[in-house]
Amino acid sequence: MTDDPTLLAPSDQAPATATATGEPLLVAEQLTKHFPIMGGFPFRRQVGAVQAVDGIDLTVHAGESFGLVGESGCGKSTTGRLLTRLLEPTGGTISYRGRDITRAGRKELAPIRSEIQMIFQDPYSSLNPRQTVGTIIGGPMEINNVNPPGGREKRVRELLEIVGLNPEHYNRFPHEFSGGQRQRIGVARALGLEPRLIVADEPVSALDVSIQAQVINLLQELQRELGIAFLFIAHDLAVVRHFSQRLAVMYLGRIVEVGDRQSIYQRPRHPYTHALLSAVPEAVVPEDSEAESGRIRLTGDVPSPIDPPSGCRFRTRCWKAQEKCAVELPPLVQLPGNDSGHLTACHFPEAAPAGETASPAASA
Ligand SMILES: Nc1ncnc2c1ncn2[C@@H]1O[C@H](COP(=O)(O)OP(=O)(O)OP(=O)(O)O)[C@@H](O)[C@H]1O
Ligand code: SF4
Ligand SMILES: [Mg+2]
């Protein structure tokens, strides 16, 4: 990445000093997406629904990196697409900088479309193979009426430099680049619109392991230096550990635990978070865990989101499940012994490590 600070300061970028304590930027409340399943003959009608996202609350603050983690199919991409308004929610609300955008139409969304950008998992299919790099990065600027000082071509060349590519490669096509370089092109395209928030949906999982760290480092530098907020989607905790100050753990369409990185990694209270942390080789698993050993191997498949378990959705795989778990949905609340903002949805949570001072339980 470039050392020239002027290249990193587009005109009305969010302030570089913004941190996790910044203003709420994007707020989702009870956000829900149920995909209808159609069937029947001769009259097609709805016979069921895939409960991909089922009533989640989350807030991304200006300038922070927020991680969203969970196994395949738990609803991460659907959440990302709902938040960027690429999908219509079935229920709940989304507000952006204090404005309700849940049902905002094309026209209303136009001014903020460029402020919320998405980086996709697959750097191969997300770039048009017939367009040059200059068009791929400059095109969205034109559509969104972004007019950088000195012109778009100059800005595209600057952006190439910012993401660690050669500005001379302006006229090249995507196939002339490696996977990691293509993902950098995707990042430059998003940056061209001077976003305040980037939703990065597993941006490195399609890349070679050796390249993953380089792309993550680039994103981390951009987040810090440009003050861009990130919603970073990943299926394991290892990637998010180095990137996100706060994170939420999703299971089968719901958030089961959310909090500051340190609090979640050192004091996971939800059995599922604990199990995910066990799978992270370098993770610290609490010594006085109620699990038999420090390491927990998750067994069984994730149930279908078409017919999820009653009560706690994790109960079919949870080693602590009791009757209450089948009948009562555990609310996402702050448990005694946890930091404020660390919320857990479990009737029988893991013990807080010894020596922790209890803080009063509060509802989310
Ligand atoms: N357009 C759709 N129509 C019907 N079902 C869908 C649609 N998109 C996603 N789903 C279903 O919704 C659930 C959540 O999918 P989603 O892609 O959000 O999960 P994910 O956490 O991103 O998974 P992965 O880690 O594999 O990317 C899955 O069961 C998926 O099959
Ligand atoms: S509520 Fe019950 S089933 Fe769900 S995670 Fe907690 S102990 Fe396990
Ligand atoms: Mg996904």
mmCIF file of C-alpha atoms and ligand atoms in Angstrom:
data_model
loop_
_atom_site.group_PDB
_atom_site.id
_atom_site.type_symbol
_atom_site.label_atom_id
_atom_site.label_comp_id
_atom_site.label_asym_id
_atom_site.label_seq_id
_atom_site.Cartn_x
_atom_site.Cartn_y
_atom_site.Cartn_z
ATOM 1 C CA MET A 1 0.000 0.000 0.000
ATOM 2 C CA THR A 2 1.098 3.551 -0.679
ATOM 3 C CA ASP A 3 2.959 5.693 1.852
ATOM 4 C CA ASP A 4 1.582 8.901 0.401
ATOM 5 C CA PRO A 5 -1.095 10.081 2.849
ATOM 6 C CA THR A 6 -2.716 12.379 0.282
ATOM 7 C CA LEU A 7 -3.704 9.370 -1.795
ATOM 8 C CA LEU A 8 -5.609 8.068 1.180
ATOM 9 C CA ALA A 9 -7.753 11.120 1.711
ATOM 10 C CA PRO A 10 -10.664 11.347 -0.705
ATOM 11 C CA SER A 11 -12.722 14.535 -0.388
ATOM 12 C CA ASP A 12 -15.542 13.844 2.087
ATOM 13 C CA GLN A 13 -14.376 10.570 3.572
ATOM 14 C CA ALA A 14 -15.513 9.620 7.076
ATOM 15 C CA PRO A 15 -12.990 10.979 9.594
ATOM 16 C CA ALA A 16 -9.904 8.812 10.056
ATOM 17 C CA THR A 17 -10.192 9.152 13.809
ATOM 18 C CA ALA A 18 -13.545 7.381 13.957
ATOM 19 C CA THR A 19 -13.318 4.246 16.088
ATOM 20 C CA ALA A 20 -15.596 1.607 17.542
ATOM 21 C CA THR A 21 -16.941 4.326 19.797
ATOM 22 C CA GLY A 22 -18.122 6.309 16.764
ATOM 23 C CA GLU A 23 -21.741 7.129 16.057
ATOM 24 C CA PRO A 24 -24.033 4.259 15.100
ATOM 25 C CA LEU A 25 -23.828 4.088 11.318
ATOM 26 C CA LEU A 26 -26.001 1.142 10.406
ATOM 27 C CA VAL A 27 -28.558 -0.259 12.816
ATOM 28 C CA ALA A 28 -30.627 -3.393 12.193
ATOM 29 C CA GLU A 29 -33.498 -4.270 14.491
ATOM 30 C CA GLN A 30 -35.343 -7.574 14.393
ATOM 31 C CA LEU A 31 -34.130 -7.974 10.816
ATOM 32 C CA THR A 32 -35.753 -10.989 9.180
ATOM 33 C CA LYS A 33 -35.562 -12.713 5.815
ATOM 34 C CA HIS A 34 -37.715 -15.742 5.090
ATOM 35 C CA PHE A 35 -37.378 -17.041 1.523
ATOM 36 C CA PRO A 36 -40.717 -18.506 0.422
ATOM 37 C CA ILE A 37 -40.810 -22.101 -0.812
ATOM 38 C CA MET A 38 -43.369 -22.530 -3.555
ATOM 39 C CA GLY A 39 -45.050 -25.826 -4.380
ATOM 40 C CA GLY A 40 -48.317 -27.501 -5.239
ATOM 41 C CA PHE A 41 -49.959 -28.404 -8.522
ATOM 42 C CA PRO A 42 -51.690 -27.038 -10.506
ATOM 43 C CA PHE A 43 -51.793 -23.891 -8.361
ATOM 44 C CA ARG A 44 -48.410 -22.846 -7.066
ATOM 45 C CA ARG A 45 -48.605 -21.486 -3.579
ATOM 46 C CA GLN A 46 -46.242 -20.970 -0.674
ATOM 47 C CA VAL A 47 -45.735 -24.242 1.173
ATOM 48 C CA GLY A 48 -43.009 -23.139 3.557
ATOM 49 C CA ALA A 49 -40.114 -20.742 4.082
ATOM 50 C CA VAL A 50 -36.356 -20.835 4.518
ATOM 51 C CA GLN A 51 -35.833 -18.853 7.710
ATOM 52 C CA ALA A 52 -32.440 -17.561 6.606
ATOM 53 C CA VAL A 53 -32.352 -14.585 8.983
ATOM 54 C CA ASP A 54 -34.747 -14.518 11.888
ATOM 55 C CA GLY A 55 -34.947 -11.365 13.967
ATOM 56 C CA ILE A 56 -31.378 -10.113 14.377
ATOM 57 C CA ASP A 57 -30.297 -6.885 16.031
ATOM 58 C CA LEU A 58 -26.918 -5.400 15.229
ATOM 59 C CA THR A 59 -25.202 -2.025 15.075
ATOM 60 C CA VAL A 60 -22.120 -1.077 13.086
ATOM 61 C CA HIS A 61 -20.516 2.138 14.323
ATOM 62 C CA ALA A 62 -18.705 4.674 12.158
ATOM 63 C CA GLY A 63 -15.137 3.566 11.479
ATOM 64 C CA GLU A 64 -15.282 0.247 13.315
ATOM 65 C CA SER A 65 -14.632 -3.229 12.042
ATOM 66 C CA PHE A 66 -17.464 -5.521 13.020
ATOM 67 C CA GLY A 67 -17.147 -9.263 12.409
ATOM 68 C CA LEU A 68 -20.041 -11.603 11.614
ATOM 69 C CA VAL A 69 -19.150 -15.242 12.092
ATOM 70 C CA GLY A 70 -20.931 -18.561 11.717
ATOM 71 C CA GLU A 71 -21.020 -21.867 9.873
ATOM 72 C CA SER A 72 -22.072 -22.241 6.264
ATOM 73 C CA GLY A 73 -25.764 -21.545 5.713
ATOM 74 C CA CYS A 74 -26.346 -19.647 8.976
ATOM 75 C CA GLY A 75 -27.463 -16.515 7.114
ATOM 76 C CA LYS A 76 -24.340 -14.340 6.951
ATOM 77 C CA SER A 77 -24.538 -13.460 3.257
ATOM 78 C CA THR A 78 -28.281 -12.917 3.500
ATOM 79 C CA THR A 79 -27.636 -10.492 6.366
ATOM 80 C CA GLY A 80 -24.983 -8.676 4.294
ATOM 81 C CA ARG A 81 -27.342 -8.430 1.329
ATOM 82 C CA LEU A 82 -30.179 -7.179 3.509
ATOM 83 C CA LEU A 83 -27.997 -4.494 5.057
ATOM 84 C CA THR A 84 -26.791 -3.308 1.652
ATOM 85 C CA ARG A 85 -30.410 -3.400 0.465
ATOM 86 C CA LEU A 86 -29.661 -5.927 -2.263
ATOM 87 C CA LEU A 87 -32.458 -8.018 -0.712
ATOM 88 C CA GLU A 88 -35.835 -6.920 0.627
ATOM 89 C CA PRO A 89 -36.342 -7.868 4.273
ATOM 90 C CA THR A 90 -39.415 -9.846 5.353
ATOM 91 C CA GLY A 91 -39.494 -7.969 8.651
ATOM 92 C CA GLY A 92 -37.586 -5.657 10.957
ATOM 93 C CA THR A 93 -35.916 -2.341 10.239
ATOM 94 C CA ILE A 94 -32.600 -0.992 8.925
ATOM 95 C CA SER A 95 -31.511 2.547 9.600
ATOM 96 C CA TYR A 96 -28.488 4.286 8.154
ATOM 97 C CA ARG A 97 -27.134 7.408 9.869
ATOM 98 C CA GLY A 98 -30.401 7.730 11.741
ATOM 99 C CA ARG A 99 -32.632 7.371 8.668
ATOM 100 C CA ASP A 100 -34.981 4.428 8.235
ATOM 101 C CA ILE A 101 -34.036 2.874 4.876
ATOM 102 C CA THR A 102 -35.916 -0.419 5.293
ATOM 103 C CA ARG A 103 -38.392 0.303 2.524
ATOM 104 C CA ALA A 104 -36.571 3.161 0.801
ATOM 105 C CA GLY A 105 -37.060 3.074 -2.962
ATOM 106 C CA ARG A 106 -34.460 3.433 -5.705
ATOM 107 C CA LYS A 107 -34.619 7.217 -5.716
ATOM 108 C CA GLU A 108 -34.389 7.572 -1.959
ATOM 109 C CA LEU A 109 -31.496 5.113 -1.822
ATOM 110 C CA ALA A 110 -29.529 6.767 -4.628
ATOM 111 C CA PRO A 111 -27.600 9.242 -2.434
ATOM 112 C CA ILE A 112 -26.494 6.530 -0.007
ATOM 113 C CA ARG A 113 -25.951 3.679 -2.476
ATOM 114 C CA SER A 114 -22.346 4.726 -2.943
ATOM 115 C CA GLU A 115 -21.734 5.065 0.813
ATOM 116 C CA ILE A 116 -22.423 1.378 1.495
ATOM 117 C CA GLN A 117 -20.343 -0.937 -0.653
ATOM 118 C CA MET A 118 -19.945 -4.683 -0.816
ATOM 119 C CA ILE A 119 -16.880 -6.805 -1.555
ATOM 120 C CA PHE A 120 -17.733 -10.329 -2.618
ATOM 121 C CA GLN A 121 -16.190 -13.699 -1.879
ATOM 122 C CA ASP A 122 -15.378 -14.641 -5.443
ATOM 123 C CA PRO A 123 -12.915 -12.286 -7.153
ATOM 124 C CA TYR A 124 -13.391 -14.265 -10.403
ATOM 125 C CA SER A 125 -17.097 -13.815 -10.981
ATOM 126 C CA SER A 126 -17.476 -10.372 -9.411
ATOM 127 C CA LEU A 127 -15.445 -8.571 -12.120
ATOM 128 C CA ASN A 128 -16.700 -8.201 -15.694
ATOM 129 C CA PRO A 129 -14.125 -10.075 -17.839
ATOM 130 C CA ARG A 130 -14.788 -7.822 -20.831
ATOM 131 C CA GLN A 131 -14.044 -4.562 -19.043
ATOM 132 C CA THR A 132 -10.633 -3.049 -18.428
ATOM 133 C CA VAL A 133 -9.551 -2.348 -14.879
ATOM 134 C CA GLY A 134 -10.009 1.361 -15.615
ATOM 135 C CA THR A 135 -13.664 0.821 -16.534
ATOM 136 C CA ILE A 136 -14.328 -1.595 -13.677
ATOM 137 C CA ILE A 137 -13.110 0.932 -11.109
ATOM 138 C CA GLY A 138 -14.113 4.145 -12.879
ATOM 139 C CA GLY A 139 -17.539 3.003 -14.150
ATOM 140 C CA PRO A 140 -19.321 3.015 -10.774
ATOM 141 C CA MET A 141 -17.862 6.495 -10.092
ATOM 142 C CA GLU A 142 -19.501 7.724 -13.286
ATOM 143 C CA ILE A 143 -22.849 6.059 -12.528
ATOM 144 C CA ASN A 144 -22.855 7.502 -9.015
ATOM 145 C CA ASN A 145 -21.689 10.909 -10.180
ATOM 146 C CA VAL A 146 -18.484 10.846 -8.169
ATOM 147 C CA ASN A 147 -16.214 13.543 -9.592
ATOM 148 C CA PRO A 148 -12.803 13.427 -7.937
ATOM 149 C CA PRO A 149 -10.495 16.425 -8.311
ATOM 150 C CA GLY A 150 -8.190 15.842 -11.285
ATOM 151 C CA GLY A 151 -10.647 13.512 -12.996
ATOM 152 C CA ARG A 152 -11.689 9.878 -12.716
ATOM 153 C CA GLU A 153 -8.736 8.370 -14.555
ATOM 154 C CA LYS A 154 -6.301 10.061 -12.195
ATOM 155 C CA ARG A 155 -8.308 8.795 -9.222
ATOM 156 C CA VAL A 156 -8.456 5.239 -10.609
ATOM 157 C CA ARG A 157 -4.665 5.247 -10.956
ATOM 158 C CA GLU A 158 -4.353 6.509 -7.373
ATOM 159 C CA LEU A 159 -6.716 3.804 -6.175
ATOM 160 C CA LEU A 160 -4.689 1.127 -7.954
ATOM 161 C CA GLU A 161 -1.662 2.355 -6.076
ATOM 162 C CA ILE A 162 -3.548 2.440 -2.764
ATOM 163 C CA VAL A 163 -4.547 -1.213 -3.101
ATOM 164 C CA GLY A 164 -1.008 -2.210 -4.046
ATOM 165 C CA LEU A 165 -1.414 -2.579 -7.821
ATOM 166 C CA ASN A 166 0.549 -0.958 -10.625
ATOM 167 C CA PRO A 167 -1.266 2.177 -11.916
ATOM 168 C CA GLU A 168 0.160 1.360 -15.355
ATOM 169 C CA HIS A 169 -2.165 -1.650 -15.460
ATOM 170 C CA TYR A 170 -5.156 0.628 -16.001
ATOM 171 C CA ASN A 171 -5.921 -0.884 -19.422
ATOM 172 C CA ARG A 172 -5.507 -4.523 -18.500
ATOM 173 C CA PHE A 173 -8.315 -7.080 -18.198
ATOM 174 C CA PRO A 174 -9.220 -9.157 -15.102
ATOM 175 C CA HIS A 175 -7.814 -12.411 -16.536
ATOM 176 C CA GLU A 176 -4.351 -10.835 -16.553
ATOM 177 C CA PHE A 177 -4.393 -10.715 -12.741
ATOM 178 C CA SER A 178 -4.075 -13.342 -10.010
ATOM 179 C CA GLY A 179 -6.893 -14.051 -7.538
ATOM 180 C CA GLY A 180 -5.416 -11.808 -4.850
ATOM 181 C CA GLN A 181 -4.888 -9.004 -7.370
ATOM 182 C CA ARG A 182 -8.472 -9.332 -8.597
ATOM 183 C CA GLN A 183 -9.736 -9.004 -5.072
ATOM 184 C CA ARG A 184 -7.628 -5.825 -4.813
ATOM 185 C CA ILE A 185 -9.370 -4.537 -7.940
ATOM 186 C CA GLY A 186 -12.713 -5.220 -6.202
ATOM 187 C CA VAL A 187 -11.479 -3.267 -3.192
ATOM 188 C CA ALA A 188 -10.378 -0.339 -5.401
ATOM 189 C CA ARG A 189 -13.796 -0.353 -7.091
ATOM 190 C CA ALA A 190 -15.507 -0.097 -3.698
ATOM 191 C CA LEU A 191 -13.114 2.655 -2.543
ATOM 192 C CA GLY A 192 -13.781 4.722 -5.656
ATOM 193 C CA LEU A 193 -17.224 5.522 -4.308
ATOM 194 C CA GLU A 194 -15.794 6.860 -1.026
ATOM 195 C CA PRO A 195 -17.841 4.515 1.116
ATOM 196 C CA ARG A 196 -18.460 4.927 4.823
ATOM 197 C CA LEU A 197 -19.233 1.227 5.176
ATOM 198 C CA ILE A 198 -17.921 -1.812 3.329
ATOM 199 C CA VAL A 199 -19.668 -5.148 3.744
ATOM 200 C CA ALA A 200 -16.958 -7.691 2.983
ATOM 201 C CA ASP A 201 -18.521 -11.127 2.479
ATOM 202 C CA GLU A 202 -15.781 -13.710 3.077
ATOM 203 C CA PRO A 203 -13.404 -11.587 0.985
ATOM 204 C CA VAL A 204 -10.429 -13.907 1.345
ATOM 205 C CA SER A 205 -11.898 -17.395 1.553
ATOM 206 C CA ALA A 206 -11.506 -18.016 -2.196
ATOM 207 C CA LEU A 207 -7.829 -17.008 -2.098
ATOM 208 C CA ASP A 208 -4.697 -19.059 -1.434
ATOM 209 C CA VAL A 209 -3.803 -19.078 2.234
ATOM 210 C CA SER A 210 -0.515 -17.319 1.453
ATOM 211 C CA ILE A 211 -2.404 -14.432 -0.172
ATOM 212 C CA GLN A 212 -5.161 -14.165 2.449
ATOM 213 C CA ALA A 213 -3.014 -12.341 5.008
ATOM 214 C CA GLN A 214 -1.910 -9.757 2.439
ATOM 215 C CA VAL A 215 -5.477 -8.886 1.483
ATOM 216 C CA ILE A 216 -6.570 -8.791 5.135
ATOM 217 C CA ASN A 217 -3.675 -6.467 5.941
ATOM 218 C CA LEU A 218 -4.738 -4.185 3.112
ATOM 219 C CA LEU A 219 -8.327 -4.063 4.370
ATOM 220 C CA GLN A 220 -7.123 -3.443 7.905
ATOM 221 C CA GLU A 221 -4.967 -0.520 6.793
ATOM 222 C CA LEU A 222 -7.863 0.961 4.841
ATOM 223 C CA GLN A 223 -10.169 0.602 7.811
ATOM 224 C CA ARG A 224 -7.711 2.339 10.111
ATOM 225 C CA GLU A 225 -6.410 5.017 7.790
ATOM 226 C CA LEU A 226 -9.597 5.963 5.975
ATOM 227 C CA GLY A 227 -11.912 5.386 8.933
ATOM 228 C CA ILE A 228 -14.177 3.189 6.814
ATOM 229 C CA ALA A 229 -16.475 0.923 8.809
ATOM 230 C CA PHE A 230 -16.401 -2.756 7.880
ATOM 231 C CA LEU A 231 -18.893 -5.535 8.347
ATOM 232 C CA PHE A 232 -16.521 -8.432 7.885
ATOM 233 C CA ILE A 233 -18.206 -11.773 7.232
ATOM 234 C CA ALA A 234 -16.261 -14.972 7.902
ATOM 235 C CA HIS A 235 -17.069 -18.580 8.716
ATOM 236 C CA ASP A 236 -14.412 -19.029 11.358
ATOM 237 C CA LEU A 237 -13.107 -16.921 14.173
ATOM 238 C CA ALA A 238 -9.458 -17.014 13.101
ATOM 239 C CA VAL A 239 -9.826 -14.426 10.319
ATOM 240 C CA VAL A 240 -12.010 -12.068 12.320
ATOM 241 C CA ARG A 241 -9.709 -12.269 15.328
ATOM 242 C CA HIS A 242 -7.119 -10.088 13.616
ATOM 243 C CA PHE A 243 -9.535 -7.750 11.964
ATOM 244 C CA SER A 244 -12.590 -6.939 14.031
ATOM 245 C CA GLN A 245 -12.875 -4.973 17.258
ATOM 246 C CA ARG A 246 -16.378 -6.297 17.829
ATOM 247 C CA LEU A 247 -18.072 -9.399 16.557
ATOM 248 C CA ALA A 248 -21.328 -11.295 16.449
ATOM 249 C CA VAL A 249 -21.686 -15.062 16.271
ATOM 250 C CA MET A 250 -24.597 -16.343 14.185
ATOM 251 C CA TYR A 251 -26.278 -19.715 14.321
ATOM 252 C CA LEU A 252 -29.142 -20.753 12.065
ATOM 253 C CA GLY A 253 -30.418 -17.257 11.345
ATOM 254 C CA ARG A 254 -29.956 -15.764 14.795
ATOM 255 C CA ILE A 255 -27.226 -13.951 16.713
ATOM 256 C CA VAL A 256 -26.243 -16.060 19.713
ATOM 257 C CA GLU A 257 -23.450 -13.890 21.108
ATOM 258 C CA VAL A 258 -22.095 -10.405 20.428
ATOM 259 C CA GLY A 259 -19.435 -8.267 22.080
ATOM 260 C CA ASP A 260 -15.948 -6.806 22.035
ATOM 261 C CA ARG A 261 -13.288 -9.069 20.581
ATOM 262 C CA GLN A 262 -11.391 -9.390 23.850
ATOM 263 C CA SER A 263 -14.478 -10.211 25.847
ATOM 264 C CA ILE A 264 -15.723 -12.808 23.363
ATOM 265 C CA TYR A 265 -12.334 -14.513 22.947
ATOM 266 C CA GLN A 266 -11.475 -14.531 26.633
ATOM 267 C CA ARG A 267 -14.912 -15.105 28.118
ATOM 268 C CA PRO A 268 -17.154 -16.850 25.583
ATOM 269 C CA ARG A 269 -20.403 -17.639 27.375
ATOM 270 C CA HIS A 270 -22.429 -19.295 24.622
ATOM 271 C CA PRO A 271 -21.624 -22.985 24.122
ATOM 272 C CA TYR A 272 -21.584 -22.490 20.344
ATOM 273 C CA THR A 273 -19.046 -19.642 20.529
ATOM 274 C CA HIS A 274 -16.997 -21.813 22.847
ATOM 275 C CA ALA A 275 -17.091 -24.649 20.335
ATOM 276 C CA LEU A 276 -16.064 -22.322 17.493
ATOM 277 C CA LEU A 277 -13.176 -21.021 19.579
ATOM 278 C CA SER A 278 -12.067 -24.577 20.262
ATOM 279 C CA ALA A 279 -11.693 -24.997 16.535
ATOM 280 C CA VAL A 280 -9.331 -22.003 16.332
ATOM 281 C CA PRO A 281 -5.862 -23.424 16.971
ATOM 282 C CA GLU A 282 -4.368 -20.352 18.632
ATOM 283 C CA ALA A 283 -7.497 -19.433 20.564
ATOM 284 C CA VAL A 284 -7.452 -19.357 24.325
ATOM 285 C CA VAL A 285 -10.110 -21.657 25.683
ATOM 286 C CA PRO A 286 -11.010 -20.777 29.289
ATOM 287 C CA GLU A 287 -9.465 -23.226 31.738
ATOM 288 C CA ASP A 288 -12.458 -23.528 34.024
ATOM 289 C CA SER A 289 -14.834 -24.248 31.181
ATOM 290 C CA GLU A 290 -17.727 -26.508 32.020
ATOM 291 C CA ALA A 291 -16.941 -28.599 28.993
ATOM 292 C CA GLU A 292 -15.103 -31.820 29.840
ATOM 293 C CA SER A 293 -11.916 -30.698 28.165
ATOM 294 C CA GLY A 294 -10.759 -27.431 26.693
ATOM 295 C CA ARG A 295 -11.487 -28.622 23.182
ATOM 296 C CA ILE A 296 -14.988 -29.174 21.942
ATOM 297 C CA ARG A 297 -15.754 -30.934 18.726
ATOM 298 C CA LEU A 298 -19.066 -29.912 17.244
ATOM 299 C CA THR A 299 -20.941 -32.971 16.024
ATOM 300 C CA GLY A 300 -24.035 -33.335 13.893
ATOM 301 C CA ASP A 301 -25.233 -31.217 11.033
ATOM 302 C CA VAL A 302 -26.766 -27.784 11.250
ATOM 303 C CA PRO A 303 -30.562 -28.357 11.171
ATOM 304 C CA SER A 304 -32.556 -27.098 8.198
ATOM 305 C CA PRO A 305 -33.592 -23.438 8.347
ATOM 306 C CA ILE A 306 -36.899 -24.588 6.802
ATOM 307 C CA ASP A 307 -37.867 -26.330 10.029
ATOM 308 C CA PRO A 308 -35.519 -25.050 12.751
ATOM 309 C CA PRO A 309 -35.605 -26.494 16.277
ATOM 310 C CA SER A 310 -38.022 -24.871 18.732
ATOM 311 C CA GLY A 311 -36.659 -22.708 21.541
ATOM 312 C CA CYS A 312 -32.879 -22.450 21.243
ATOM 313 C CA ARG A 313 -31.867 -23.332 17.701
ATOM 314 C CA PHE A 314 -28.543 -24.750 18.870
ATOM 315 C CA ARG A 315 -30.162 -27.298 21.202
ATOM 316 C CA THR A 316 -29.885 -30.281 18.814
ATOM 317 C CA ARG A 317 -26.082 -29.994 18.944
ATOM 318 C CA CYS A 318 -25.620 -28.565 22.422
ATOM 319 C CA TRP A 319 -24.096 -30.765 25.128
ATOM 320 C CA LYS A 320 -25.801 -28.667 27.818
ATOM 321 C CA ALA A 321 -29.336 -28.688 26.417
ATOM 322 C CA GLN A 322 -32.198 -29.204 28.878
ATOM 323 C CA GLU A 323 -35.973 -29.192 28.576
ATOM 324 C CA LYS A 324 -36.196 -25.434 28.951
ATOM 325 C CA CYS A 325 -34.047 -25.021 25.842
ATOM 326 C CA ALA A 326 -36.719 -26.684 23.698
ATOM 327 C CA VAL A 327 -39.582 -24.529 24.894
ATOM 328 C CA GLU A 328 -38.106 -21.109 25.555
ATOM 329 C CA LEU A 329 -36.164 -18.958 23.161
ATOM 330 C CA PRO A 330 -33.172 -17.638 25.146
ATOM 331 C CA PRO A 331 -33.057 -13.824 24.945
ATOM 332 C CA LEU A 332 -29.836 -12.049 23.924
ATOM 333 C CA VAL A 333 -28.844 -10.386 27.218
ATOM 334 C CA GLN A 334 -25.849 -9.222 29.223
ATOM 335 C CA LEU A 335 -24.935 -11.905 31.749
ATOM 336 C CA PRO A 336 -23.472 -11.277 35.214
ATOM 337 C CA GLY A 337 -19.683 -11.230 34.887
ATOM 338 C CA ASN A 338 -19.703 -9.896 31.339
ATOM 339 C CA ASP A 339 -18.634 -6.516 29.999
ATOM 340 C CA SER A 340 -21.316 -4.143 28.852
ATOM 341 C CA GLY A 341 -22.114 -4.777 25.234
ATOM 342 C CA HIS A 342 -21.261 -8.480 25.565
ATOM 343 C CA LEU A 343 -24.605 -10.195 25.103
ATOM 344 C CA THR A 344 -25.364 -13.915 25.125
ATOM 345 C CA ALA A 345 -28.476 -15.914 24.220
ATOM 346 C CA CYS A 346 -28.329 -19.032 26.414
ATOM 347 C CA HIS A 347 -30.335 -20.441 29.356
ATOM 348 C CA PHE A 348 -27.318 -22.307 30.763
ATOM 349 C CA PRO A 349 -24.270 -20.286 29.723
ATOM 350 C CA GLU A 350 -20.650 -21.263 30.220
ATOM 351 C CA ALA A 351 -19.243 -20.101 33.541
ATOM 352 C CA ALA A 352 -17.500 -16.729 33.698
ATOM 353 C CA PRO A 353 -13.795 -17.257 34.488
ATOM 354 C CA ALA A 354 -13.012 -17.148 38.225
ATOM 355 C CA GLY A 355 -12.171 -13.718 39.616
ATOM 356 C CA GLU A 356 -14.505 -11.854 37.312
ATOM 357 C CA THR A 357 -16.558 -9.234 39.064
ATOM 358 C CA ALA A 358 -20.238 -9.627 38.465
ATOM 359 C CA SER A 359 -21.996 -6.825 36.715
ATOM 360 C CA PRO A 360 -25.762 -6.481 36.900
ATOM 361 C CA ALA A 361 -27.631 -8.361 34.210
ATOM 362 C CA ALA A 362 -29.262 -6.084 31.730
ATOM 363 C CA SER A 363 -31.489 -6.752 28.830
ATOM 364 C CA ALA A 364 -30.225 -6.116 25.265
HETATM 365 N N1 LIG B 1 -32.385 -16.760 -2.720
HETATM 366 C C1 LIG B 1 -32.574 -17.743 -1.847
HETATM 367 N N2 LIG B 1 -33.694 -18.516 -1.894
HETATM 368 C C2 LIG B 1 -33.894 -19.503 -1.003
HETATM 369 N N3 LIG B 1 -33.057 -19.799 0.002
HETATM 370 C C3 LIG B 1 -31.932 -19.062 0.103
HETATM 371 C C4 LIG B 1 -31.624 -17.996 -0.804
HETATM 372 N N4 LIG B 1 -30.434 -17.446 -0.450
HETATM 373 C C5 LIG B 1 -30.017 -18.127 0.628
HETATM 374 N N5 LIG B 1 -30.905 -19.095 0.965
HETATM 375 C C6 LIG B 1 -30.803 -20.023 2.094
HETATM 376 O O1 LIG B 1 -30.726 -19.248 3.261
HETATM 377 C C7 LIG B 1 -29.830 -19.858 4.189
HETATM 378 C C8 LIG B 1 -28.744 -18.860 4.549
HETATM 379 O O2 LIG B 1 -27.931 -18.652 3.409
HETATM 380 P P1 LIG B 1 -26.689 -17.666 3.385
HETATM 381 O O3 LIG B 1 -26.128 -17.699 2.018
HETATM 382 O O4 LIG B 1 -27.111 -16.362 3.929
HETATM 383 O O5 LIG B 1 -25.711 -18.356 4.418
HETATM 384 P P2 LIG B 1 -24.159 -18.078 4.717
HETATM 385 O O6 LIG B 1 -24.027 -18.019 6.193
HETATM 386 O O7 LIG B 1 -23.697 -16.916 3.930
HETATM 387 O O8 LIG B 1 -23.466 -19.404 4.192
HETATM 388 P P3 LIG B 1 -21.998 -19.613 3.538
HETATM 389 O O9 LIG B 1 -21.019 -19.607 4.674
HETATM 390 O O10 LIG B 1 -22.103 -20.953 2.888
HETATM 391 O O11 LIG B 1 -21.772 -18.511 2.558
HETATM 392 C C9 LIG B 1 -29.313 -21.121 3.536
HETATM 393 O O12 LIG B 1 -30.096 -22.211 3.975
HETATM 394 C C10 LIG B 1 -29.547 -20.865 2.067
HETATM 395 O O13 LIG B 1 -29.751 -22.076 1.373
HETATM 396 S S1 SF4 B 2 -30.019 -22.348 25.567
HETATM 397 FE FE1 SF4 B 2 -29.711 -24.499 26.048
HETATM 398 S S2 SF4 B 2 -29.419 -25.518 24.081
HETATM 399 FE FE2 SF4 B 2 -29.159 -23.343 23.762
HETATM 400 S S3 SF4 B 2 -26.996 -23.015 23.907
HETATM 401 FE FE3 SF4 B 2 -27.829 -22.628 25.942
HETATM 402 S S4 SF4 B 2 -27.700 -24.593 27.015
HETATM 403 FE FE4 SF4 B 2 -27.400 -25.009 24.821
HETATM 404 MG MG MG B 3 -22.229 -16.658 2.458
#
